[in-house]
């Protein structure tokens, strides 16, 4: 293997990005190139979120090009998230195709931000791009990345901004999470290069600032096959699934629409150091191994050789079904045989497919000065600060709080499989002009452990869409549709299905101060408590929509 360090790659505006190139030691041999573009240091291709193993790529007859994106590490220019990835991706791909060691075919790989750079390049349609392999992220930036359900994803956003820009003198991250107001974080004063964090706070609605980067409505421009990988406990799961669904429906050619592939395993966003199967969560492991590097290399080789297009498409989707802990192939996502079934919140904390009967609402007080903490789930928080930073953690200590409502089924007589999109409809009233509602789906074992499977949030002022904020009339009952994204899990016989309802999951999401003021402007003295009421009667039937798969 030949290794060339810090190779200059000129962009159209004159900025030079730097790449490390790993290629076969055969001077006369021209081979396909695989490009990965990362903000996390190109010189460590197998360390967080970067690329393929260079040795395995070269052994497979590929040249691996690992590039620092604009403004990061060895590359020139200024780093601003998302802004330059379309043009820079296009220019890098065409540069690689023109090199003497390349046969003009180029594919892309990468994780997290490196996955986002692939979608950005693909919609620009560089002529020599033949395939992409985005892992742990999709093509959206507003809902599902910086925001979710109208709430600011504080935990990940602050962690990520600190990771990319903070100096050693910066205020400790633990103090940053607790600081109010958000717009006056010490971190922002100490690290001027994190100005993009303030830009994100300045755009709390899905406006033109975000739409310039979105893939929604642009999948017709994607004309190359995608091998997409995600995790059931990844905070970008919705983003990942939406990209597959959008590409399957809208990609520019019928052939390409048939070639997209999706694989979802029992993983979180941070469990990607090495082979995935070594980092599955306790209780969600399978004897069947998955070699993602081999899978990506095989996909790329098939796309580049042309054999992929000539083969009758087999199963497009592979999912890990938790609970039974087995891999299963499917034709598409969502599964066509899904039976979407309402399980209703009932009085006395019950959960049942039977319609609710008349009864008073359940109430609790949400105090933003004492928010319900994030414990596991599809989050991504610094592990040094938060022991249960993501995954199927036990929720029992939270369920004992007075500001968490718990609705639980009776023990199941037979197993129920829940695989597909998840949502909760709450009929609720609040005493304040704005607030949040959070819902979780958990599996309660016979021993009483309550393991979180999915979590969602909705900021009340965004109940009618994310393009505008509408104040709440205190005391009025509104329907709130909360997106819990998706899961694939078998609730075994003897287990119980549970829905938790609260108004915070902090610091995964910023705590709503309940004032209705502009995002990030409230200080500690501005916080207001909210009296919350959850209705579950025949006129206002709150429920979880479970995607049940016939056994």
Short mmCIF file of C-alpha atoms in Angstrom, two decimals, residues 20-508:
data_model
loop_
_atom_site.label_atom_id
_atom_site.label_comp_id
_atom_site.label_asym_id
_atom_site.label_seq_id
_atom_site.Cartn_x
_atom_site.Cartn_y
_atom_site.Cartn_z
CA UNK A 20 -4.46 11.37 2.70
CA UNK A 21 -4.48 8.86 -0.16
CA UNK A 22 -4.14 5.10 0.39
CA UNK A 23 -3.70 3.17 -2.85
CA UNK A 24 -2.45 -0.16 -4.19
CA UNK A 25 1.30 -0.43 -4.69
CA UNK A 26 1.09 -0.88 -8.44
CA UNK A 27 2.26 2.17 -10.35
CA UNK A 28 0.59 1.23 -13.64
CA UNK A 29 -2.71 0.09 -12.15
CA UNK A 30 -5.73 2.39 -12.28
CA UNK A 31 -8.42 1.54 -9.73
CA UNK A 32 -11.67 3.06 -8.44
CA UNK A 33 -11.46 5.73 -5.75
CA UNK A 34 -13.48 5.86 -2.52
CA UNK A 35 -13.75 9.34 -0.99
CA UNK A 36 -14.55 10.17 2.60
CA UNK A 37 -14.83 13.78 3.79
CA UNK A 38 -14.68 14.37 7.53
CA UNK A 39 -14.29 17.15 10.12
CA UNK A 40 -12.73 14.65 12.56
CA UNK A 41 -9.14 14.41 11.27
CA UNK A 42 -8.41 12.51 8.07
CA UNK A 43 -5.18 11.07 9.50
CA UNK A 44 -7.22 8.72 11.72
CA UNK A 45 -9.54 7.04 9.22
CA UNK A 46 -10.84 4.39 11.62
CA UNK A 47 -11.22 6.70 14.63
CA UNK A 48 -14.60 8.36 15.33
CA UNK A 49 -16.88 8.68 12.37
CA UNK A 50 -14.38 8.67 9.55
CA UNK A 51 -14.12 5.92 6.96
CA UNK A 52 -13.18 2.41 5.90
CA UNK A 53 -10.14 0.53 7.07
CA UNK A 54 -7.50 1.66 4.52
CA UNK A 55 -5.81 -1.74 4.40
CA UNK A 56 -9.05 -3.57 3.66
CA UNK A 57 -10.05 -1.01 1.04
CA UNK A 58 -6.70 -1.31 -0.76
CA UNK A 59 -6.75 -5.10 -0.46
CA UNK A 60 -10.11 -4.99 -2.26
CA UNK A 61 -8.54 -3.06 -5.14
CA UNK A 62 -9.72 0.42 -4.14
CA UNK A 63 -7.95 3.70 -3.45
CA UNK A 64 -9.16 5.43 -0.29
CA UNK A 65 -9.09 9.24 -0.23
CA UNK A 66 -9.58 10.66 3.31
CA UNK A 67 -10.09 14.42 3.20
CA UNK A 68 -10.35 17.08 5.90
CA UNK A 69 -13.33 19.24 5.02
CA UNK A 70 -12.94 22.99 4.56
CA UNK A 71 -11.47 24.76 7.58
CA UNK A 72 -10.68 21.59 9.55
CA UNK A 73 -7.23 20.28 10.46
CA UNK A 74 -4.93 20.44 7.39
CA UNK A 75 -7.45 21.96 4.97
CA UNK A 76 -7.68 25.63 4.11
CA UNK A 77 -10.69 27.91 4.28
CA UNK A 78 -13.21 28.59 7.03
CA UNK A 79 -15.30 25.86 8.63
CA UNK A 80 -19.03 26.61 8.63
CA UNK A 81 -21.23 23.51 9.06
CA UNK A 82 -23.06 22.38 5.90
CA UNK A 83 -22.33 25.51 3.82
CA UNK A 84 -19.63 24.27 1.41
CA UNK A 85 -20.29 20.52 1.26
CA UNK A 86 -22.13 20.44 -2.08
CA UNK A 87 -19.52 22.26 -4.14
CA UNK A 88 -16.53 20.90 -2.23
CA UNK A 89 -17.88 17.36 -2.53
CA UNK A 90 -18.39 17.74 -6.27
CA UNK A 91 -14.91 19.19 -6.79
CA UNK A 92 -13.24 16.48 -4.70
CA UNK A 93 -14.97 13.66 -6.58
CA UNK A 94 -14.04 15.08 -9.97
CA UNK A 95 -10.46 15.69 -8.80
CA UNK A 96 -10.16 12.04 -7.70
CA UNK A 97 -11.59 10.78 -10.99
CA UNK A 98 -8.93 12.74 -12.93
CA UNK A 99 -5.91 11.34 -11.06
CA UNK A 100 -3.48 9.04 -12.83
CA UNK A 101 -4.14 6.23 -10.34
CA UNK A 102 -7.93 6.34 -10.78
CA UNK A 103 -9.94 4.56 -13.48
CA UNK A 104 -12.47 7.47 -13.28
CA UNK A 105 -14.99 5.66 -11.04
CA UNK A 106 -15.60 7.20 -7.61
CA UNK A 107 -17.72 6.17 -4.61
CA UNK A 108 -18.16 7.78 -1.19
CA UNK A 109 -18.29 6.47 2.39
CA UNK A 110 -18.51 8.13 5.80
CA UNK A 111 -20.33 8.33 9.10
CA UNK A 112 -22.37 11.08 10.78
CA UNK A 113 -21.21 14.38 9.28
CA UNK A 114 -19.33 12.28 6.72
CA UNK A 115 -22.70 10.79 5.71
CA UNK A 116 -24.21 14.26 5.29
CA UNK A 117 -21.38 15.24 2.94
CA UNK A 118 -22.31 12.30 0.68
CA UNK A 119 -25.93 13.38 0.24
CA UNK A 120 -24.76 16.95 -0.35
CA UNK A 121 -22.41 15.81 -3.13
CA UNK A 122 -24.91 13.37 -4.66
CA UNK A 123 -27.55 16.01 -5.36
CA UNK A 124 -24.92 18.01 -7.28
CA UNK A 125 -24.57 15.02 -9.65
CA UNK A 126 -20.80 14.85 -10.20
CA UNK A 127 -20.41 12.82 -13.42
CA UNK A 128 -17.98 10.27 -11.99
CA UNK A 129 -19.81 9.48 -8.73
CA UNK A 130 -21.16 5.92 -8.87
CA UNK A 131 -22.33 5.04 -5.32
CA UNK A 132 -22.61 6.41 -1.77
CA UNK A 133 -22.63 4.66 1.62
CA UNK A 134 -24.02 7.13 4.22
CA UNK A 135 -23.95 5.86 7.78
CA UNK A 136 -25.73 7.36 10.81
CA UNK A 137 -27.17 10.46 9.19
CA UNK A 138 -29.40 11.66 6.41
CA UNK A 139 -29.95 14.75 4.37
CA UNK A 140 -31.93 17.07 6.66
CA UNK A 141 -30.48 19.75 8.91
CA UNK A 142 -33.42 21.32 10.77
CA UNK A 143 -35.84 18.70 12.09
CA UNK A 144 -33.89 15.62 13.05
CA UNK A 145 -30.46 17.25 13.39
CA UNK A 146 -30.30 20.67 15.06
CA UNK A 147 -33.93 20.61 16.20
CA UNK A 148 -36.48 17.87 16.83
CA UNK A 149 -40.17 18.45 17.30
CA UNK A 150 -39.45 22.17 17.49
CA UNK A 151 -37.10 21.74 20.46
CA UNK A 152 -33.38 22.56 20.26
CA UNK A 153 -31.20 19.42 20.53
CA UNK A 154 -29.03 21.03 23.18
CA UNK A 155 -27.20 17.90 24.31
CA UNK A 156 -25.75 16.96 20.95
CA UNK A 157 -25.41 20.48 19.54
CA UNK A 158 -23.40 21.81 22.46
CA UNK A 159 -21.29 18.68 22.69
CA UNK A 160 -20.57 18.77 18.96
CA UNK A 161 -19.79 22.49 18.85
CA UNK A 162 -17.50 22.12 21.85
CA UNK A 163 -15.78 19.12 20.27
CA UNK A 164 -15.05 21.01 17.05
CA UNK A 165 -14.14 24.46 18.33
CA UNK A 166 -13.48 24.74 22.07
CA UNK A 167 -10.07 25.55 23.49
CA UNK A 168 -8.70 23.94 26.63
CA UNK A 169 -9.51 27.12 28.55
CA UNK A 170 -13.20 26.89 27.74
CA UNK A 171 -15.65 26.57 30.62
CA UNK A 172 -16.25 22.95 31.53
CA UNK A 173 -19.06 21.37 29.47
CA UNK A 174 -21.06 20.36 32.57
CA UNK A 175 -21.45 24.01 33.51
CA UNK A 176 -22.43 24.92 29.96
CA UNK A 177 -25.47 22.63 29.93
CA UNK A 178 -26.91 24.23 33.07
CA UNK A 179 -26.26 27.81 31.99
CA UNK A 180 -29.04 30.27 31.18
CA UNK A 181 -29.72 32.11 29.01
CA UNK A 182 -28.56 29.93 26.13
CA UNK A 183 -27.53 32.92 24.05
CA UNK A 184 -25.08 33.93 26.77
CA UNK A 185 -23.19 30.66 27.10
CA UNK A 186 -19.59 31.24 28.29
CA UNK A 187 -18.56 28.83 25.56
CA UNK A 188 -19.77 31.23 22.87
CA UNK A 189 -17.69 34.08 24.32
CA UNK A 190 -14.59 31.90 24.69
CA UNK A 191 -14.84 30.35 21.22
CA UNK A 192 -15.74 32.88 18.50
CA UNK A 193 -15.42 30.14 15.87
CA UNK A 194 -18.63 28.62 17.28
CA UNK A 195 -20.72 31.45 15.87
CA UNK A 196 -22.69 28.85 13.90
CA UNK A 197 -24.25 27.77 17.23
CA UNK A 198 -25.74 31.25 17.60
CA UNK A 199 -26.92 31.13 13.98
CA UNK A 200 -28.81 27.94 14.80
CA UNK A 201 -30.49 29.59 17.79
CA UNK A 202 -31.44 32.52 15.54
CA UNK A 203 -33.43 30.20 13.27
CA UNK A 204 -35.81 28.13 15.44
CA UNK A 205 -38.26 27.62 12.56
CA UNK A 206 -37.85 25.68 9.33
CA UNK A 207 -37.09 28.77 7.23
CA UNK A 208 -34.95 29.56 4.18
CA UNK A 209 -31.80 29.36 6.33
CA UNK A 210 -32.38 25.58 6.62
CA UNK A 211 -34.09 24.91 3.30
CA UNK A 212 -30.96 25.72 1.31
CA UNK A 213 -29.46 22.49 2.70
CA UNK A 214 -32.47 20.20 2.91
CA UNK A 215 -32.84 17.14 0.69
CA UNK A 216 -36.63 17.13 0.90
CA UNK A 217 -37.89 17.70 -2.64
CA UNK A 218 -34.41 17.16 -4.11
CA UNK A 219 -34.10 13.36 -4.09
CA UNK A 220 -34.88 13.33 -7.80
CA UNK A 221 -31.36 14.76 -8.21
CA UNK A 222 -29.84 11.66 -6.58
CA UNK A 223 -28.89 9.35 -9.44
CA UNK A 224 -26.54 6.95 -7.67
CA UNK A 225 -27.33 3.95 -5.43
CA UNK A 226 -27.06 4.41 -1.66
CA UNK A 227 -26.24 1.81 0.98
CA UNK A 228 -27.68 3.40 4.12
CA UNK A 229 -26.89 2.33 7.71
CA UNK A 230 -28.48 3.49 10.96
CA UNK A 231 -29.18 2.46 14.56
CA UNK A 232 -32.38 2.15 16.58
CA UNK A 233 -30.81 4.31 19.33
CA UNK A 234 -29.16 6.83 17.02
CA UNK A 235 -30.41 10.39 17.43
CA UNK A 236 -30.30 10.71 13.60
CA UNK A 237 -32.48 7.63 13.05
CA UNK A 238 -35.37 9.65 11.64
CA UNK A 239 -33.00 11.48 9.33
CA UNK A 240 -31.57 8.16 8.13
CA UNK A 241 -34.95 6.54 7.51
CA UNK A 242 -36.35 9.62 5.76
CA UNK A 243 -33.42 9.63 3.36
CA UNK A 244 -34.01 6.00 2.41
CA UNK A 245 -37.75 6.55 1.94
CA UNK A 246 -37.17 9.74 -0.05
CA UNK A 247 -34.52 8.15 -2.26
CA UNK A 248 -36.64 5.03 -2.84
CA UNK A 249 -39.62 7.11 -3.96
CA UNK A 250 -37.97 9.94 -5.86
CA UNK A 251 -34.46 9.09 -7.10
CA UNK A 252 -33.84 10.25 -10.64
CA UNK A 253 -34.02 6.86 -12.39
CA UNK A 254 -36.12 3.73 -11.88
CA UNK A 255 -32.96 1.63 -11.78
CA UNK A 256 -31.46 3.72 -8.98
CA UNK A 257 -34.67 3.54 -6.95
CA UNK A 258 -34.38 -0.26 -7.03
CA UNK A 259 -30.74 -0.24 -5.92
CA UNK A 260 -30.92 1.63 -2.60
CA UNK A 261 -30.30 -0.49 0.48
CA UNK A 262 -31.03 0.04 4.20
CA UNK A 263 -29.61 -1.66 7.30
CA UNK A 264 -30.65 -0.72 10.86
CA UNK A 265 -29.04 -2.35 13.90
CA UNK A 266 -29.32 -2.12 17.71
CA UNK A 267 -26.82 0.73 17.90
CA UNK A 268 -26.50 4.32 19.07
CA UNK A 269 -24.69 7.22 17.46
CA UNK A 270 -21.60 6.82 19.61
CA UNK A 271 -21.24 3.03 19.42
CA UNK A 272 -19.27 3.10 16.20
CA UNK A 273 -15.69 2.61 17.33
CA UNK A 274 -14.78 -0.55 15.51
CA UNK A 275 -17.19 -3.19 14.24
CA UNK A 276 -20.78 -2.50 15.25
CA UNK A 277 -21.59 -5.96 16.64
CA UNK A 278 -18.99 -5.47 19.38
CA UNK A 279 -20.91 -2.43 20.61
CA UNK A 280 -24.51 -3.60 20.64
CA UNK A 281 -26.32 -2.93 23.88
CA UNK A 282 -26.56 -5.49 26.65
CA UNK A 283 -29.55 -7.70 25.95
CA UNK A 284 -29.65 -6.79 22.25
CA UNK A 285 -26.94 -8.99 20.81
CA UNK A 286 -27.09 -11.66 18.14
CA UNK A 287 -24.90 -14.61 17.30
CA UNK A 288 -25.00 -13.48 13.67
CA UNK A 289 -22.22 -10.99 12.96
CA UNK A 290 -22.42 -8.03 10.59
CA UNK A 291 -19.24 -6.89 8.86
CA UNK A 292 -20.10 -3.35 7.75
CA UNK A 293 -16.76 -2.82 6.04
CA UNK A 294 -17.24 -5.93 3.93
CA UNK A 295 -20.83 -4.90 3.19
CA UNK A 296 -19.79 -1.46 1.97
CA UNK A 297 -16.90 -2.75 -0.14
CA UNK A 298 -19.14 -5.36 -1.77
CA UNK A 299 -21.84 -2.75 -2.49
CA UNK A 300 -19.29 -0.39 -4.05
CA UNK A 301 -17.72 -3.14 -6.17
CA UNK A 302 -21.13 -4.27 -7.45
CA UNK A 303 -22.12 -0.71 -8.34
CA UNK A 304 -18.84 0.00 -10.10
CA UNK A 305 -18.74 -3.29 -11.99
CA UNK A 306 -22.24 -2.86 -13.38
CA UNK A 307 -23.32 -6.31 -12.16
CA UNK A 308 -25.57 -4.73 -9.53
CA UNK A 309 -27.88 -3.29 -12.16
CA UNK A 310 -28.21 -6.64 -13.94
CA UNK A 311 -29.25 -8.64 -10.88
CA UNK A 312 -32.89 -9.00 -9.90
CA UNK A 313 -33.17 -6.95 -6.70
CA UNK A 314 -33.39 -9.03 -3.54
CA UNK A 315 -34.44 -7.76 -0.11
CA UNK A 316 -33.63 -4.05 0.08
CA UNK A 317 -33.87 -3.75 3.85
CA UNK A 318 -32.21 -5.58 6.71
CA UNK A 319 -33.27 -4.83 10.28
CA UNK A 320 -32.32 -6.10 13.72
CA UNK A 321 -35.49 -7.11 15.57
CA UNK A 322 -34.83 -6.41 19.23
CA UNK A 323 -36.41 -8.58 21.89
CA UNK A 324 -36.00 -11.64 19.67
CA UNK A 325 -32.50 -10.40 18.81
CA UNK A 326 -32.31 -11.58 15.23
CA UNK A 327 -31.59 -10.05 11.85
CA UNK A 328 -34.36 -10.13 9.27
CA UNK A 329 -34.59 -9.18 5.60
CA UNK A 330 -37.51 -7.11 4.31
CA UNK A 331 -38.60 -5.80 0.92
CA UNK A 332 -39.00 -2.16 1.92
CA UNK A 333 -39.50 0.35 4.72
CA UNK A 334 -42.01 0.78 6.28
CA UNK A 335 -43.11 -2.86 6.12
CA UNK A 336 -46.15 -3.29 3.88
CA UNK A 337 -47.82 -5.78 6.24
CA UNK A 338 -47.84 -3.30 9.14
CA UNK A 339 -51.08 -2.97 11.08
CA UNK A 340 -51.07 0.47 12.67
CA UNK A 341 -52.98 0.01 15.92
CA UNK A 342 -53.99 2.55 18.57
CA UNK A 343 -53.30 1.72 22.19
CA UNK A 344 -55.12 4.23 24.37
CA UNK A 345 -54.03 5.99 27.53
CA UNK A 346 -56.55 5.12 30.24
CA UNK A 347 -57.42 6.18 33.77
CA UNK A 348 -55.38 4.78 36.68
CA UNK A 349 -52.27 4.65 34.47
CA UNK A 350 -53.50 1.91 32.17
CA UNK A 351 -52.64 1.38 28.49
CA UNK A 352 -54.93 -0.70 26.32
CA UNK A 353 -56.23 -1.17 22.75
CA UNK A 354 -59.75 -0.70 24.19
CA UNK A 355 -61.27 2.77 23.63
CA UNK A 356 -61.07 5.01 26.72
CA UNK A 357 -64.05 5.69 28.97
CA UNK A 358 -65.13 8.90 30.66
CA UNK A 359 -62.81 10.10 33.38
CA UNK A 360 -60.86 13.12 34.63
CA UNK A 361 -57.55 14.14 33.04
CA UNK A 362 -54.21 13.36 34.65
CA UNK A 363 -52.18 16.34 35.79
CA UNK A 364 -48.64 17.23 36.77
CA UNK A 365 -46.51 20.32 37.29
CA UNK A 366 -43.55 20.91 35.02
CA UNK A 367 -40.84 23.07 36.60
CA UNK A 368 -38.05 24.02 34.14
CA UNK A 369 -35.79 24.67 37.12
CA UNK A 370 -35.97 20.93 37.85
CA UNK A 371 -36.42 19.24 34.45
CA UNK A 372 -36.73 15.49 33.95
CA UNK A 373 -33.19 14.38 33.07
CA UNK A 374 -32.24 12.44 29.96
CA UNK A 375 -31.53 8.80 30.77
CA UNK A 376 -30.61 6.77 27.71
CA UNK A 377 -32.73 6.62 24.59
CA UNK A 378 -31.73 7.93 21.15
CA UNK A 379 -29.48 10.65 22.54
CA UNK A 380 -25.81 11.52 22.07
CA UNK A 381 -24.30 13.10 25.16
CA UNK A 382 -20.72 13.18 26.48
CA UNK A 383 -20.22 9.88 28.29
CA UNK A 384 -17.90 11.49 30.85
CA UNK A 385 -20.77 13.71 32.04
CA UNK A 386 -23.75 11.44 31.54
CA UNK A 387 -23.36 7.76 32.43
CA UNK A 388 -26.51 6.75 30.53
CA UNK A 389 -25.78 8.87 27.48
CA UNK A 390 -27.78 6.69 25.08
CA UNK A 391 -29.33 3.27 24.70
CA UNK A 392 -32.01 1.12 26.38
CA UNK A 393 -31.54 2.41 29.93
CA UNK A 394 -33.90 1.67 32.81
CA UNK A 395 -36.40 4.51 33.34
CA UNK A 396 -37.73 3.50 36.77
CA UNK A 397 -36.03 6.25 38.74
CA UNK A 398 -37.58 8.84 36.42
CA UNK A 399 -41.00 7.17 36.52
CA UNK A 400 -41.12 7.75 40.28
CA UNK A 401 -41.04 11.52 39.76
CA UNK A 402 -44.32 13.44 40.23
CA UNK A 403 -43.83 15.21 36.88
CA UNK A 404 -43.82 11.95 34.88
CA UNK A 405 -47.07 10.18 34.01
CA UNK A 406 -46.87 6.43 33.41
CA UNK A 407 -49.31 4.32 31.38
CA UNK A 408 -48.75 0.56 31.37
CA UNK A 409 -50.47 -2.40 29.76
CA UNK A 410 -51.29 -5.64 31.53
CA UNK A 411 -48.75 -8.44 31.05
CA UNK A 412 -48.95 -9.69 27.47
CA UNK A 413 -50.38 -13.15 26.96
CA UNK A 414 -48.44 -13.52 23.73
CA UNK A 415 -45.57 -11.70 22.05
CA UNK A 416 -46.27 -8.52 20.06
CA UNK A 417 -43.86 -7.22 17.44
CA UNK A 418 -43.68 -3.45 16.98
CA UNK A 419 -41.68 -2.51 13.87
CA UNK A 420 -42.06 0.78 12.04
CA UNK A 421 -42.82 4.48 12.54
CA UNK A 422 -44.00 5.44 16.04
CA UNK A 423 -46.16 8.34 17.18
CA UNK A 424 -48.14 9.47 20.21
CA UNK A 425 -51.23 11.67 20.08
CA UNK A 426 -51.81 13.63 23.27
CA UNK A 427 -54.85 15.74 24.01
CA UNK A 428 -53.40 18.17 26.50
CA UNK A 429 -53.81 21.59 28.08
CA UNK A 430 -51.25 23.82 29.76
CA UNK A 431 -51.39 26.92 31.93
CA UNK A 432 -48.63 28.76 30.04
CA UNK A 433 -48.19 30.29 26.55
CA UNK A 434 -45.69 27.62 25.46
CA UNK A 435 -44.36 24.33 26.81
CA UNK A 436 -43.11 20.90 25.72
CA UNK A 437 -44.59 17.42 25.79
CA UNK A 438 -42.28 14.38 25.78
CA UNK A 439 -43.35 10.76 25.24
CA UNK A 440 -41.34 7.55 25.61
CA UNK A 441 -42.04 3.95 24.68
CA UNK A 442 -40.56 1.39 27.07
CA UNK A 443 -40.57 -2.38 27.51
CA UNK A 444 -41.33 -3.44 31.08
CA UNK A 445 -39.80 -6.81 31.93
CA UNK A 446 -41.33 -9.28 34.40
CA UNK A 447 -38.78 -8.07 36.97
CA UNK A 448 -40.03 -4.48 36.57
CA UNK A 449 -37.18 -2.99 34.56
CA UNK A 450 -38.49 -0.30 32.18
CA UNK A 451 -36.15 -0.14 29.16
CA UNK A 452 -36.57 2.83 26.84
CA UNK A 453 -36.98 2.03 23.15
CA UNK A 454 -37.95 5.39 21.63
CA UNK A 455 -38.48 9.01 22.65
CA UNK A 456 -40.05 12.07 21.03
CA UNK A 457 -40.85 15.67 21.84
CA UNK A 458 -43.16 18.40 20.57
CA UNK A 459 -42.90 22.08 21.44
CA UNK A 460 -46.49 23.23 21.84
CA UNK A 461 -46.01 26.36 19.75
CA UNK A 462 -45.04 24.14 16.76
CA UNK A 463 -48.12 21.91 16.94
CA UNK A 464 -49.21 23.00 13.43
CA UNK A 465 -45.82 22.75 11.73
CA UNK A 466 -42.22 23.80 12.09
CA UNK A 467 -42.36 26.73 9.67
CA UNK A 468 -44.08 29.00 12.20
CA UNK A 469 -44.52 29.37 15.94
CA UNK A 470 -48.06 29.80 17.29
CA UNK A 471 -48.67 30.74 20.94
CA UNK A 472 -50.83 28.47 23.07
CA UNK A 473 -54.04 29.66 24.66
CA UNK A 474 -53.63 28.67 28.32
CA UNK A 475 -56.24 26.19 29.47
CA UNK A 476 -57.32 25.20 25.97
CA UNK A 477 -57.08 21.53 24.97
CA UNK A 478 -55.05 20.91 21.81
CA UNK A 479 -54.08 17.70 20.02
CA UNK A 480 -50.30 17.21 20.02
CA UNK A 481 -48.85 14.69 17.55
CA UNK A 482 -45.45 13.58 18.90
CA UNK A 483 -43.07 11.76 16.56
CA UNK A 484 -41.15 8.98 18.36
CA UNK A 485 -39.43 8.10 15.06
CA UNK A 486 -39.28 4.28 14.87
CA UNK A 487 -38.21 1.00 16.40
CA UNK A 488 -38.21 -2.75 15.81
CA UNK A 489 -38.88 -4.69 18.98
CA UNK A 490 -40.74 -7.78 20.14
CA UNK A 491 -42.53 -7.37 23.47
CA UNK A 492 -42.31 -10.92 24.78
CA UNK A 493 -45.10 -12.74 26.58
CA UNK A 494 -45.21 -11.61 30.22
CA UNK A 495 -43.73 -8.21 29.37
CA UNK A 496 -45.74 -4.97 29.44
CA UNK A 497 -45.90 -2.02 27.06
CA UNK A 498 -45.47 1.38 28.67
CA UNK A 499 -45.78 5.03 27.64
CA UNK A 500 -44.18 7.75 29.80
CA UNK A 501 -45.38 11.34 29.43
CA UNK A 502 -43.53 14.39 30.76
CA UNK A 503 -42.46 17.86 29.61
CA UNK A 504 -38.69 17.58 29.46
CA UNK A 505 -35.73 15.37 28.62
CA UNK A 506 -32.79 17.53 29.66
CA UNK A 507 -30.15 18.09 28.41
CA UNK A 508 -30.99 16.13 25.27
#
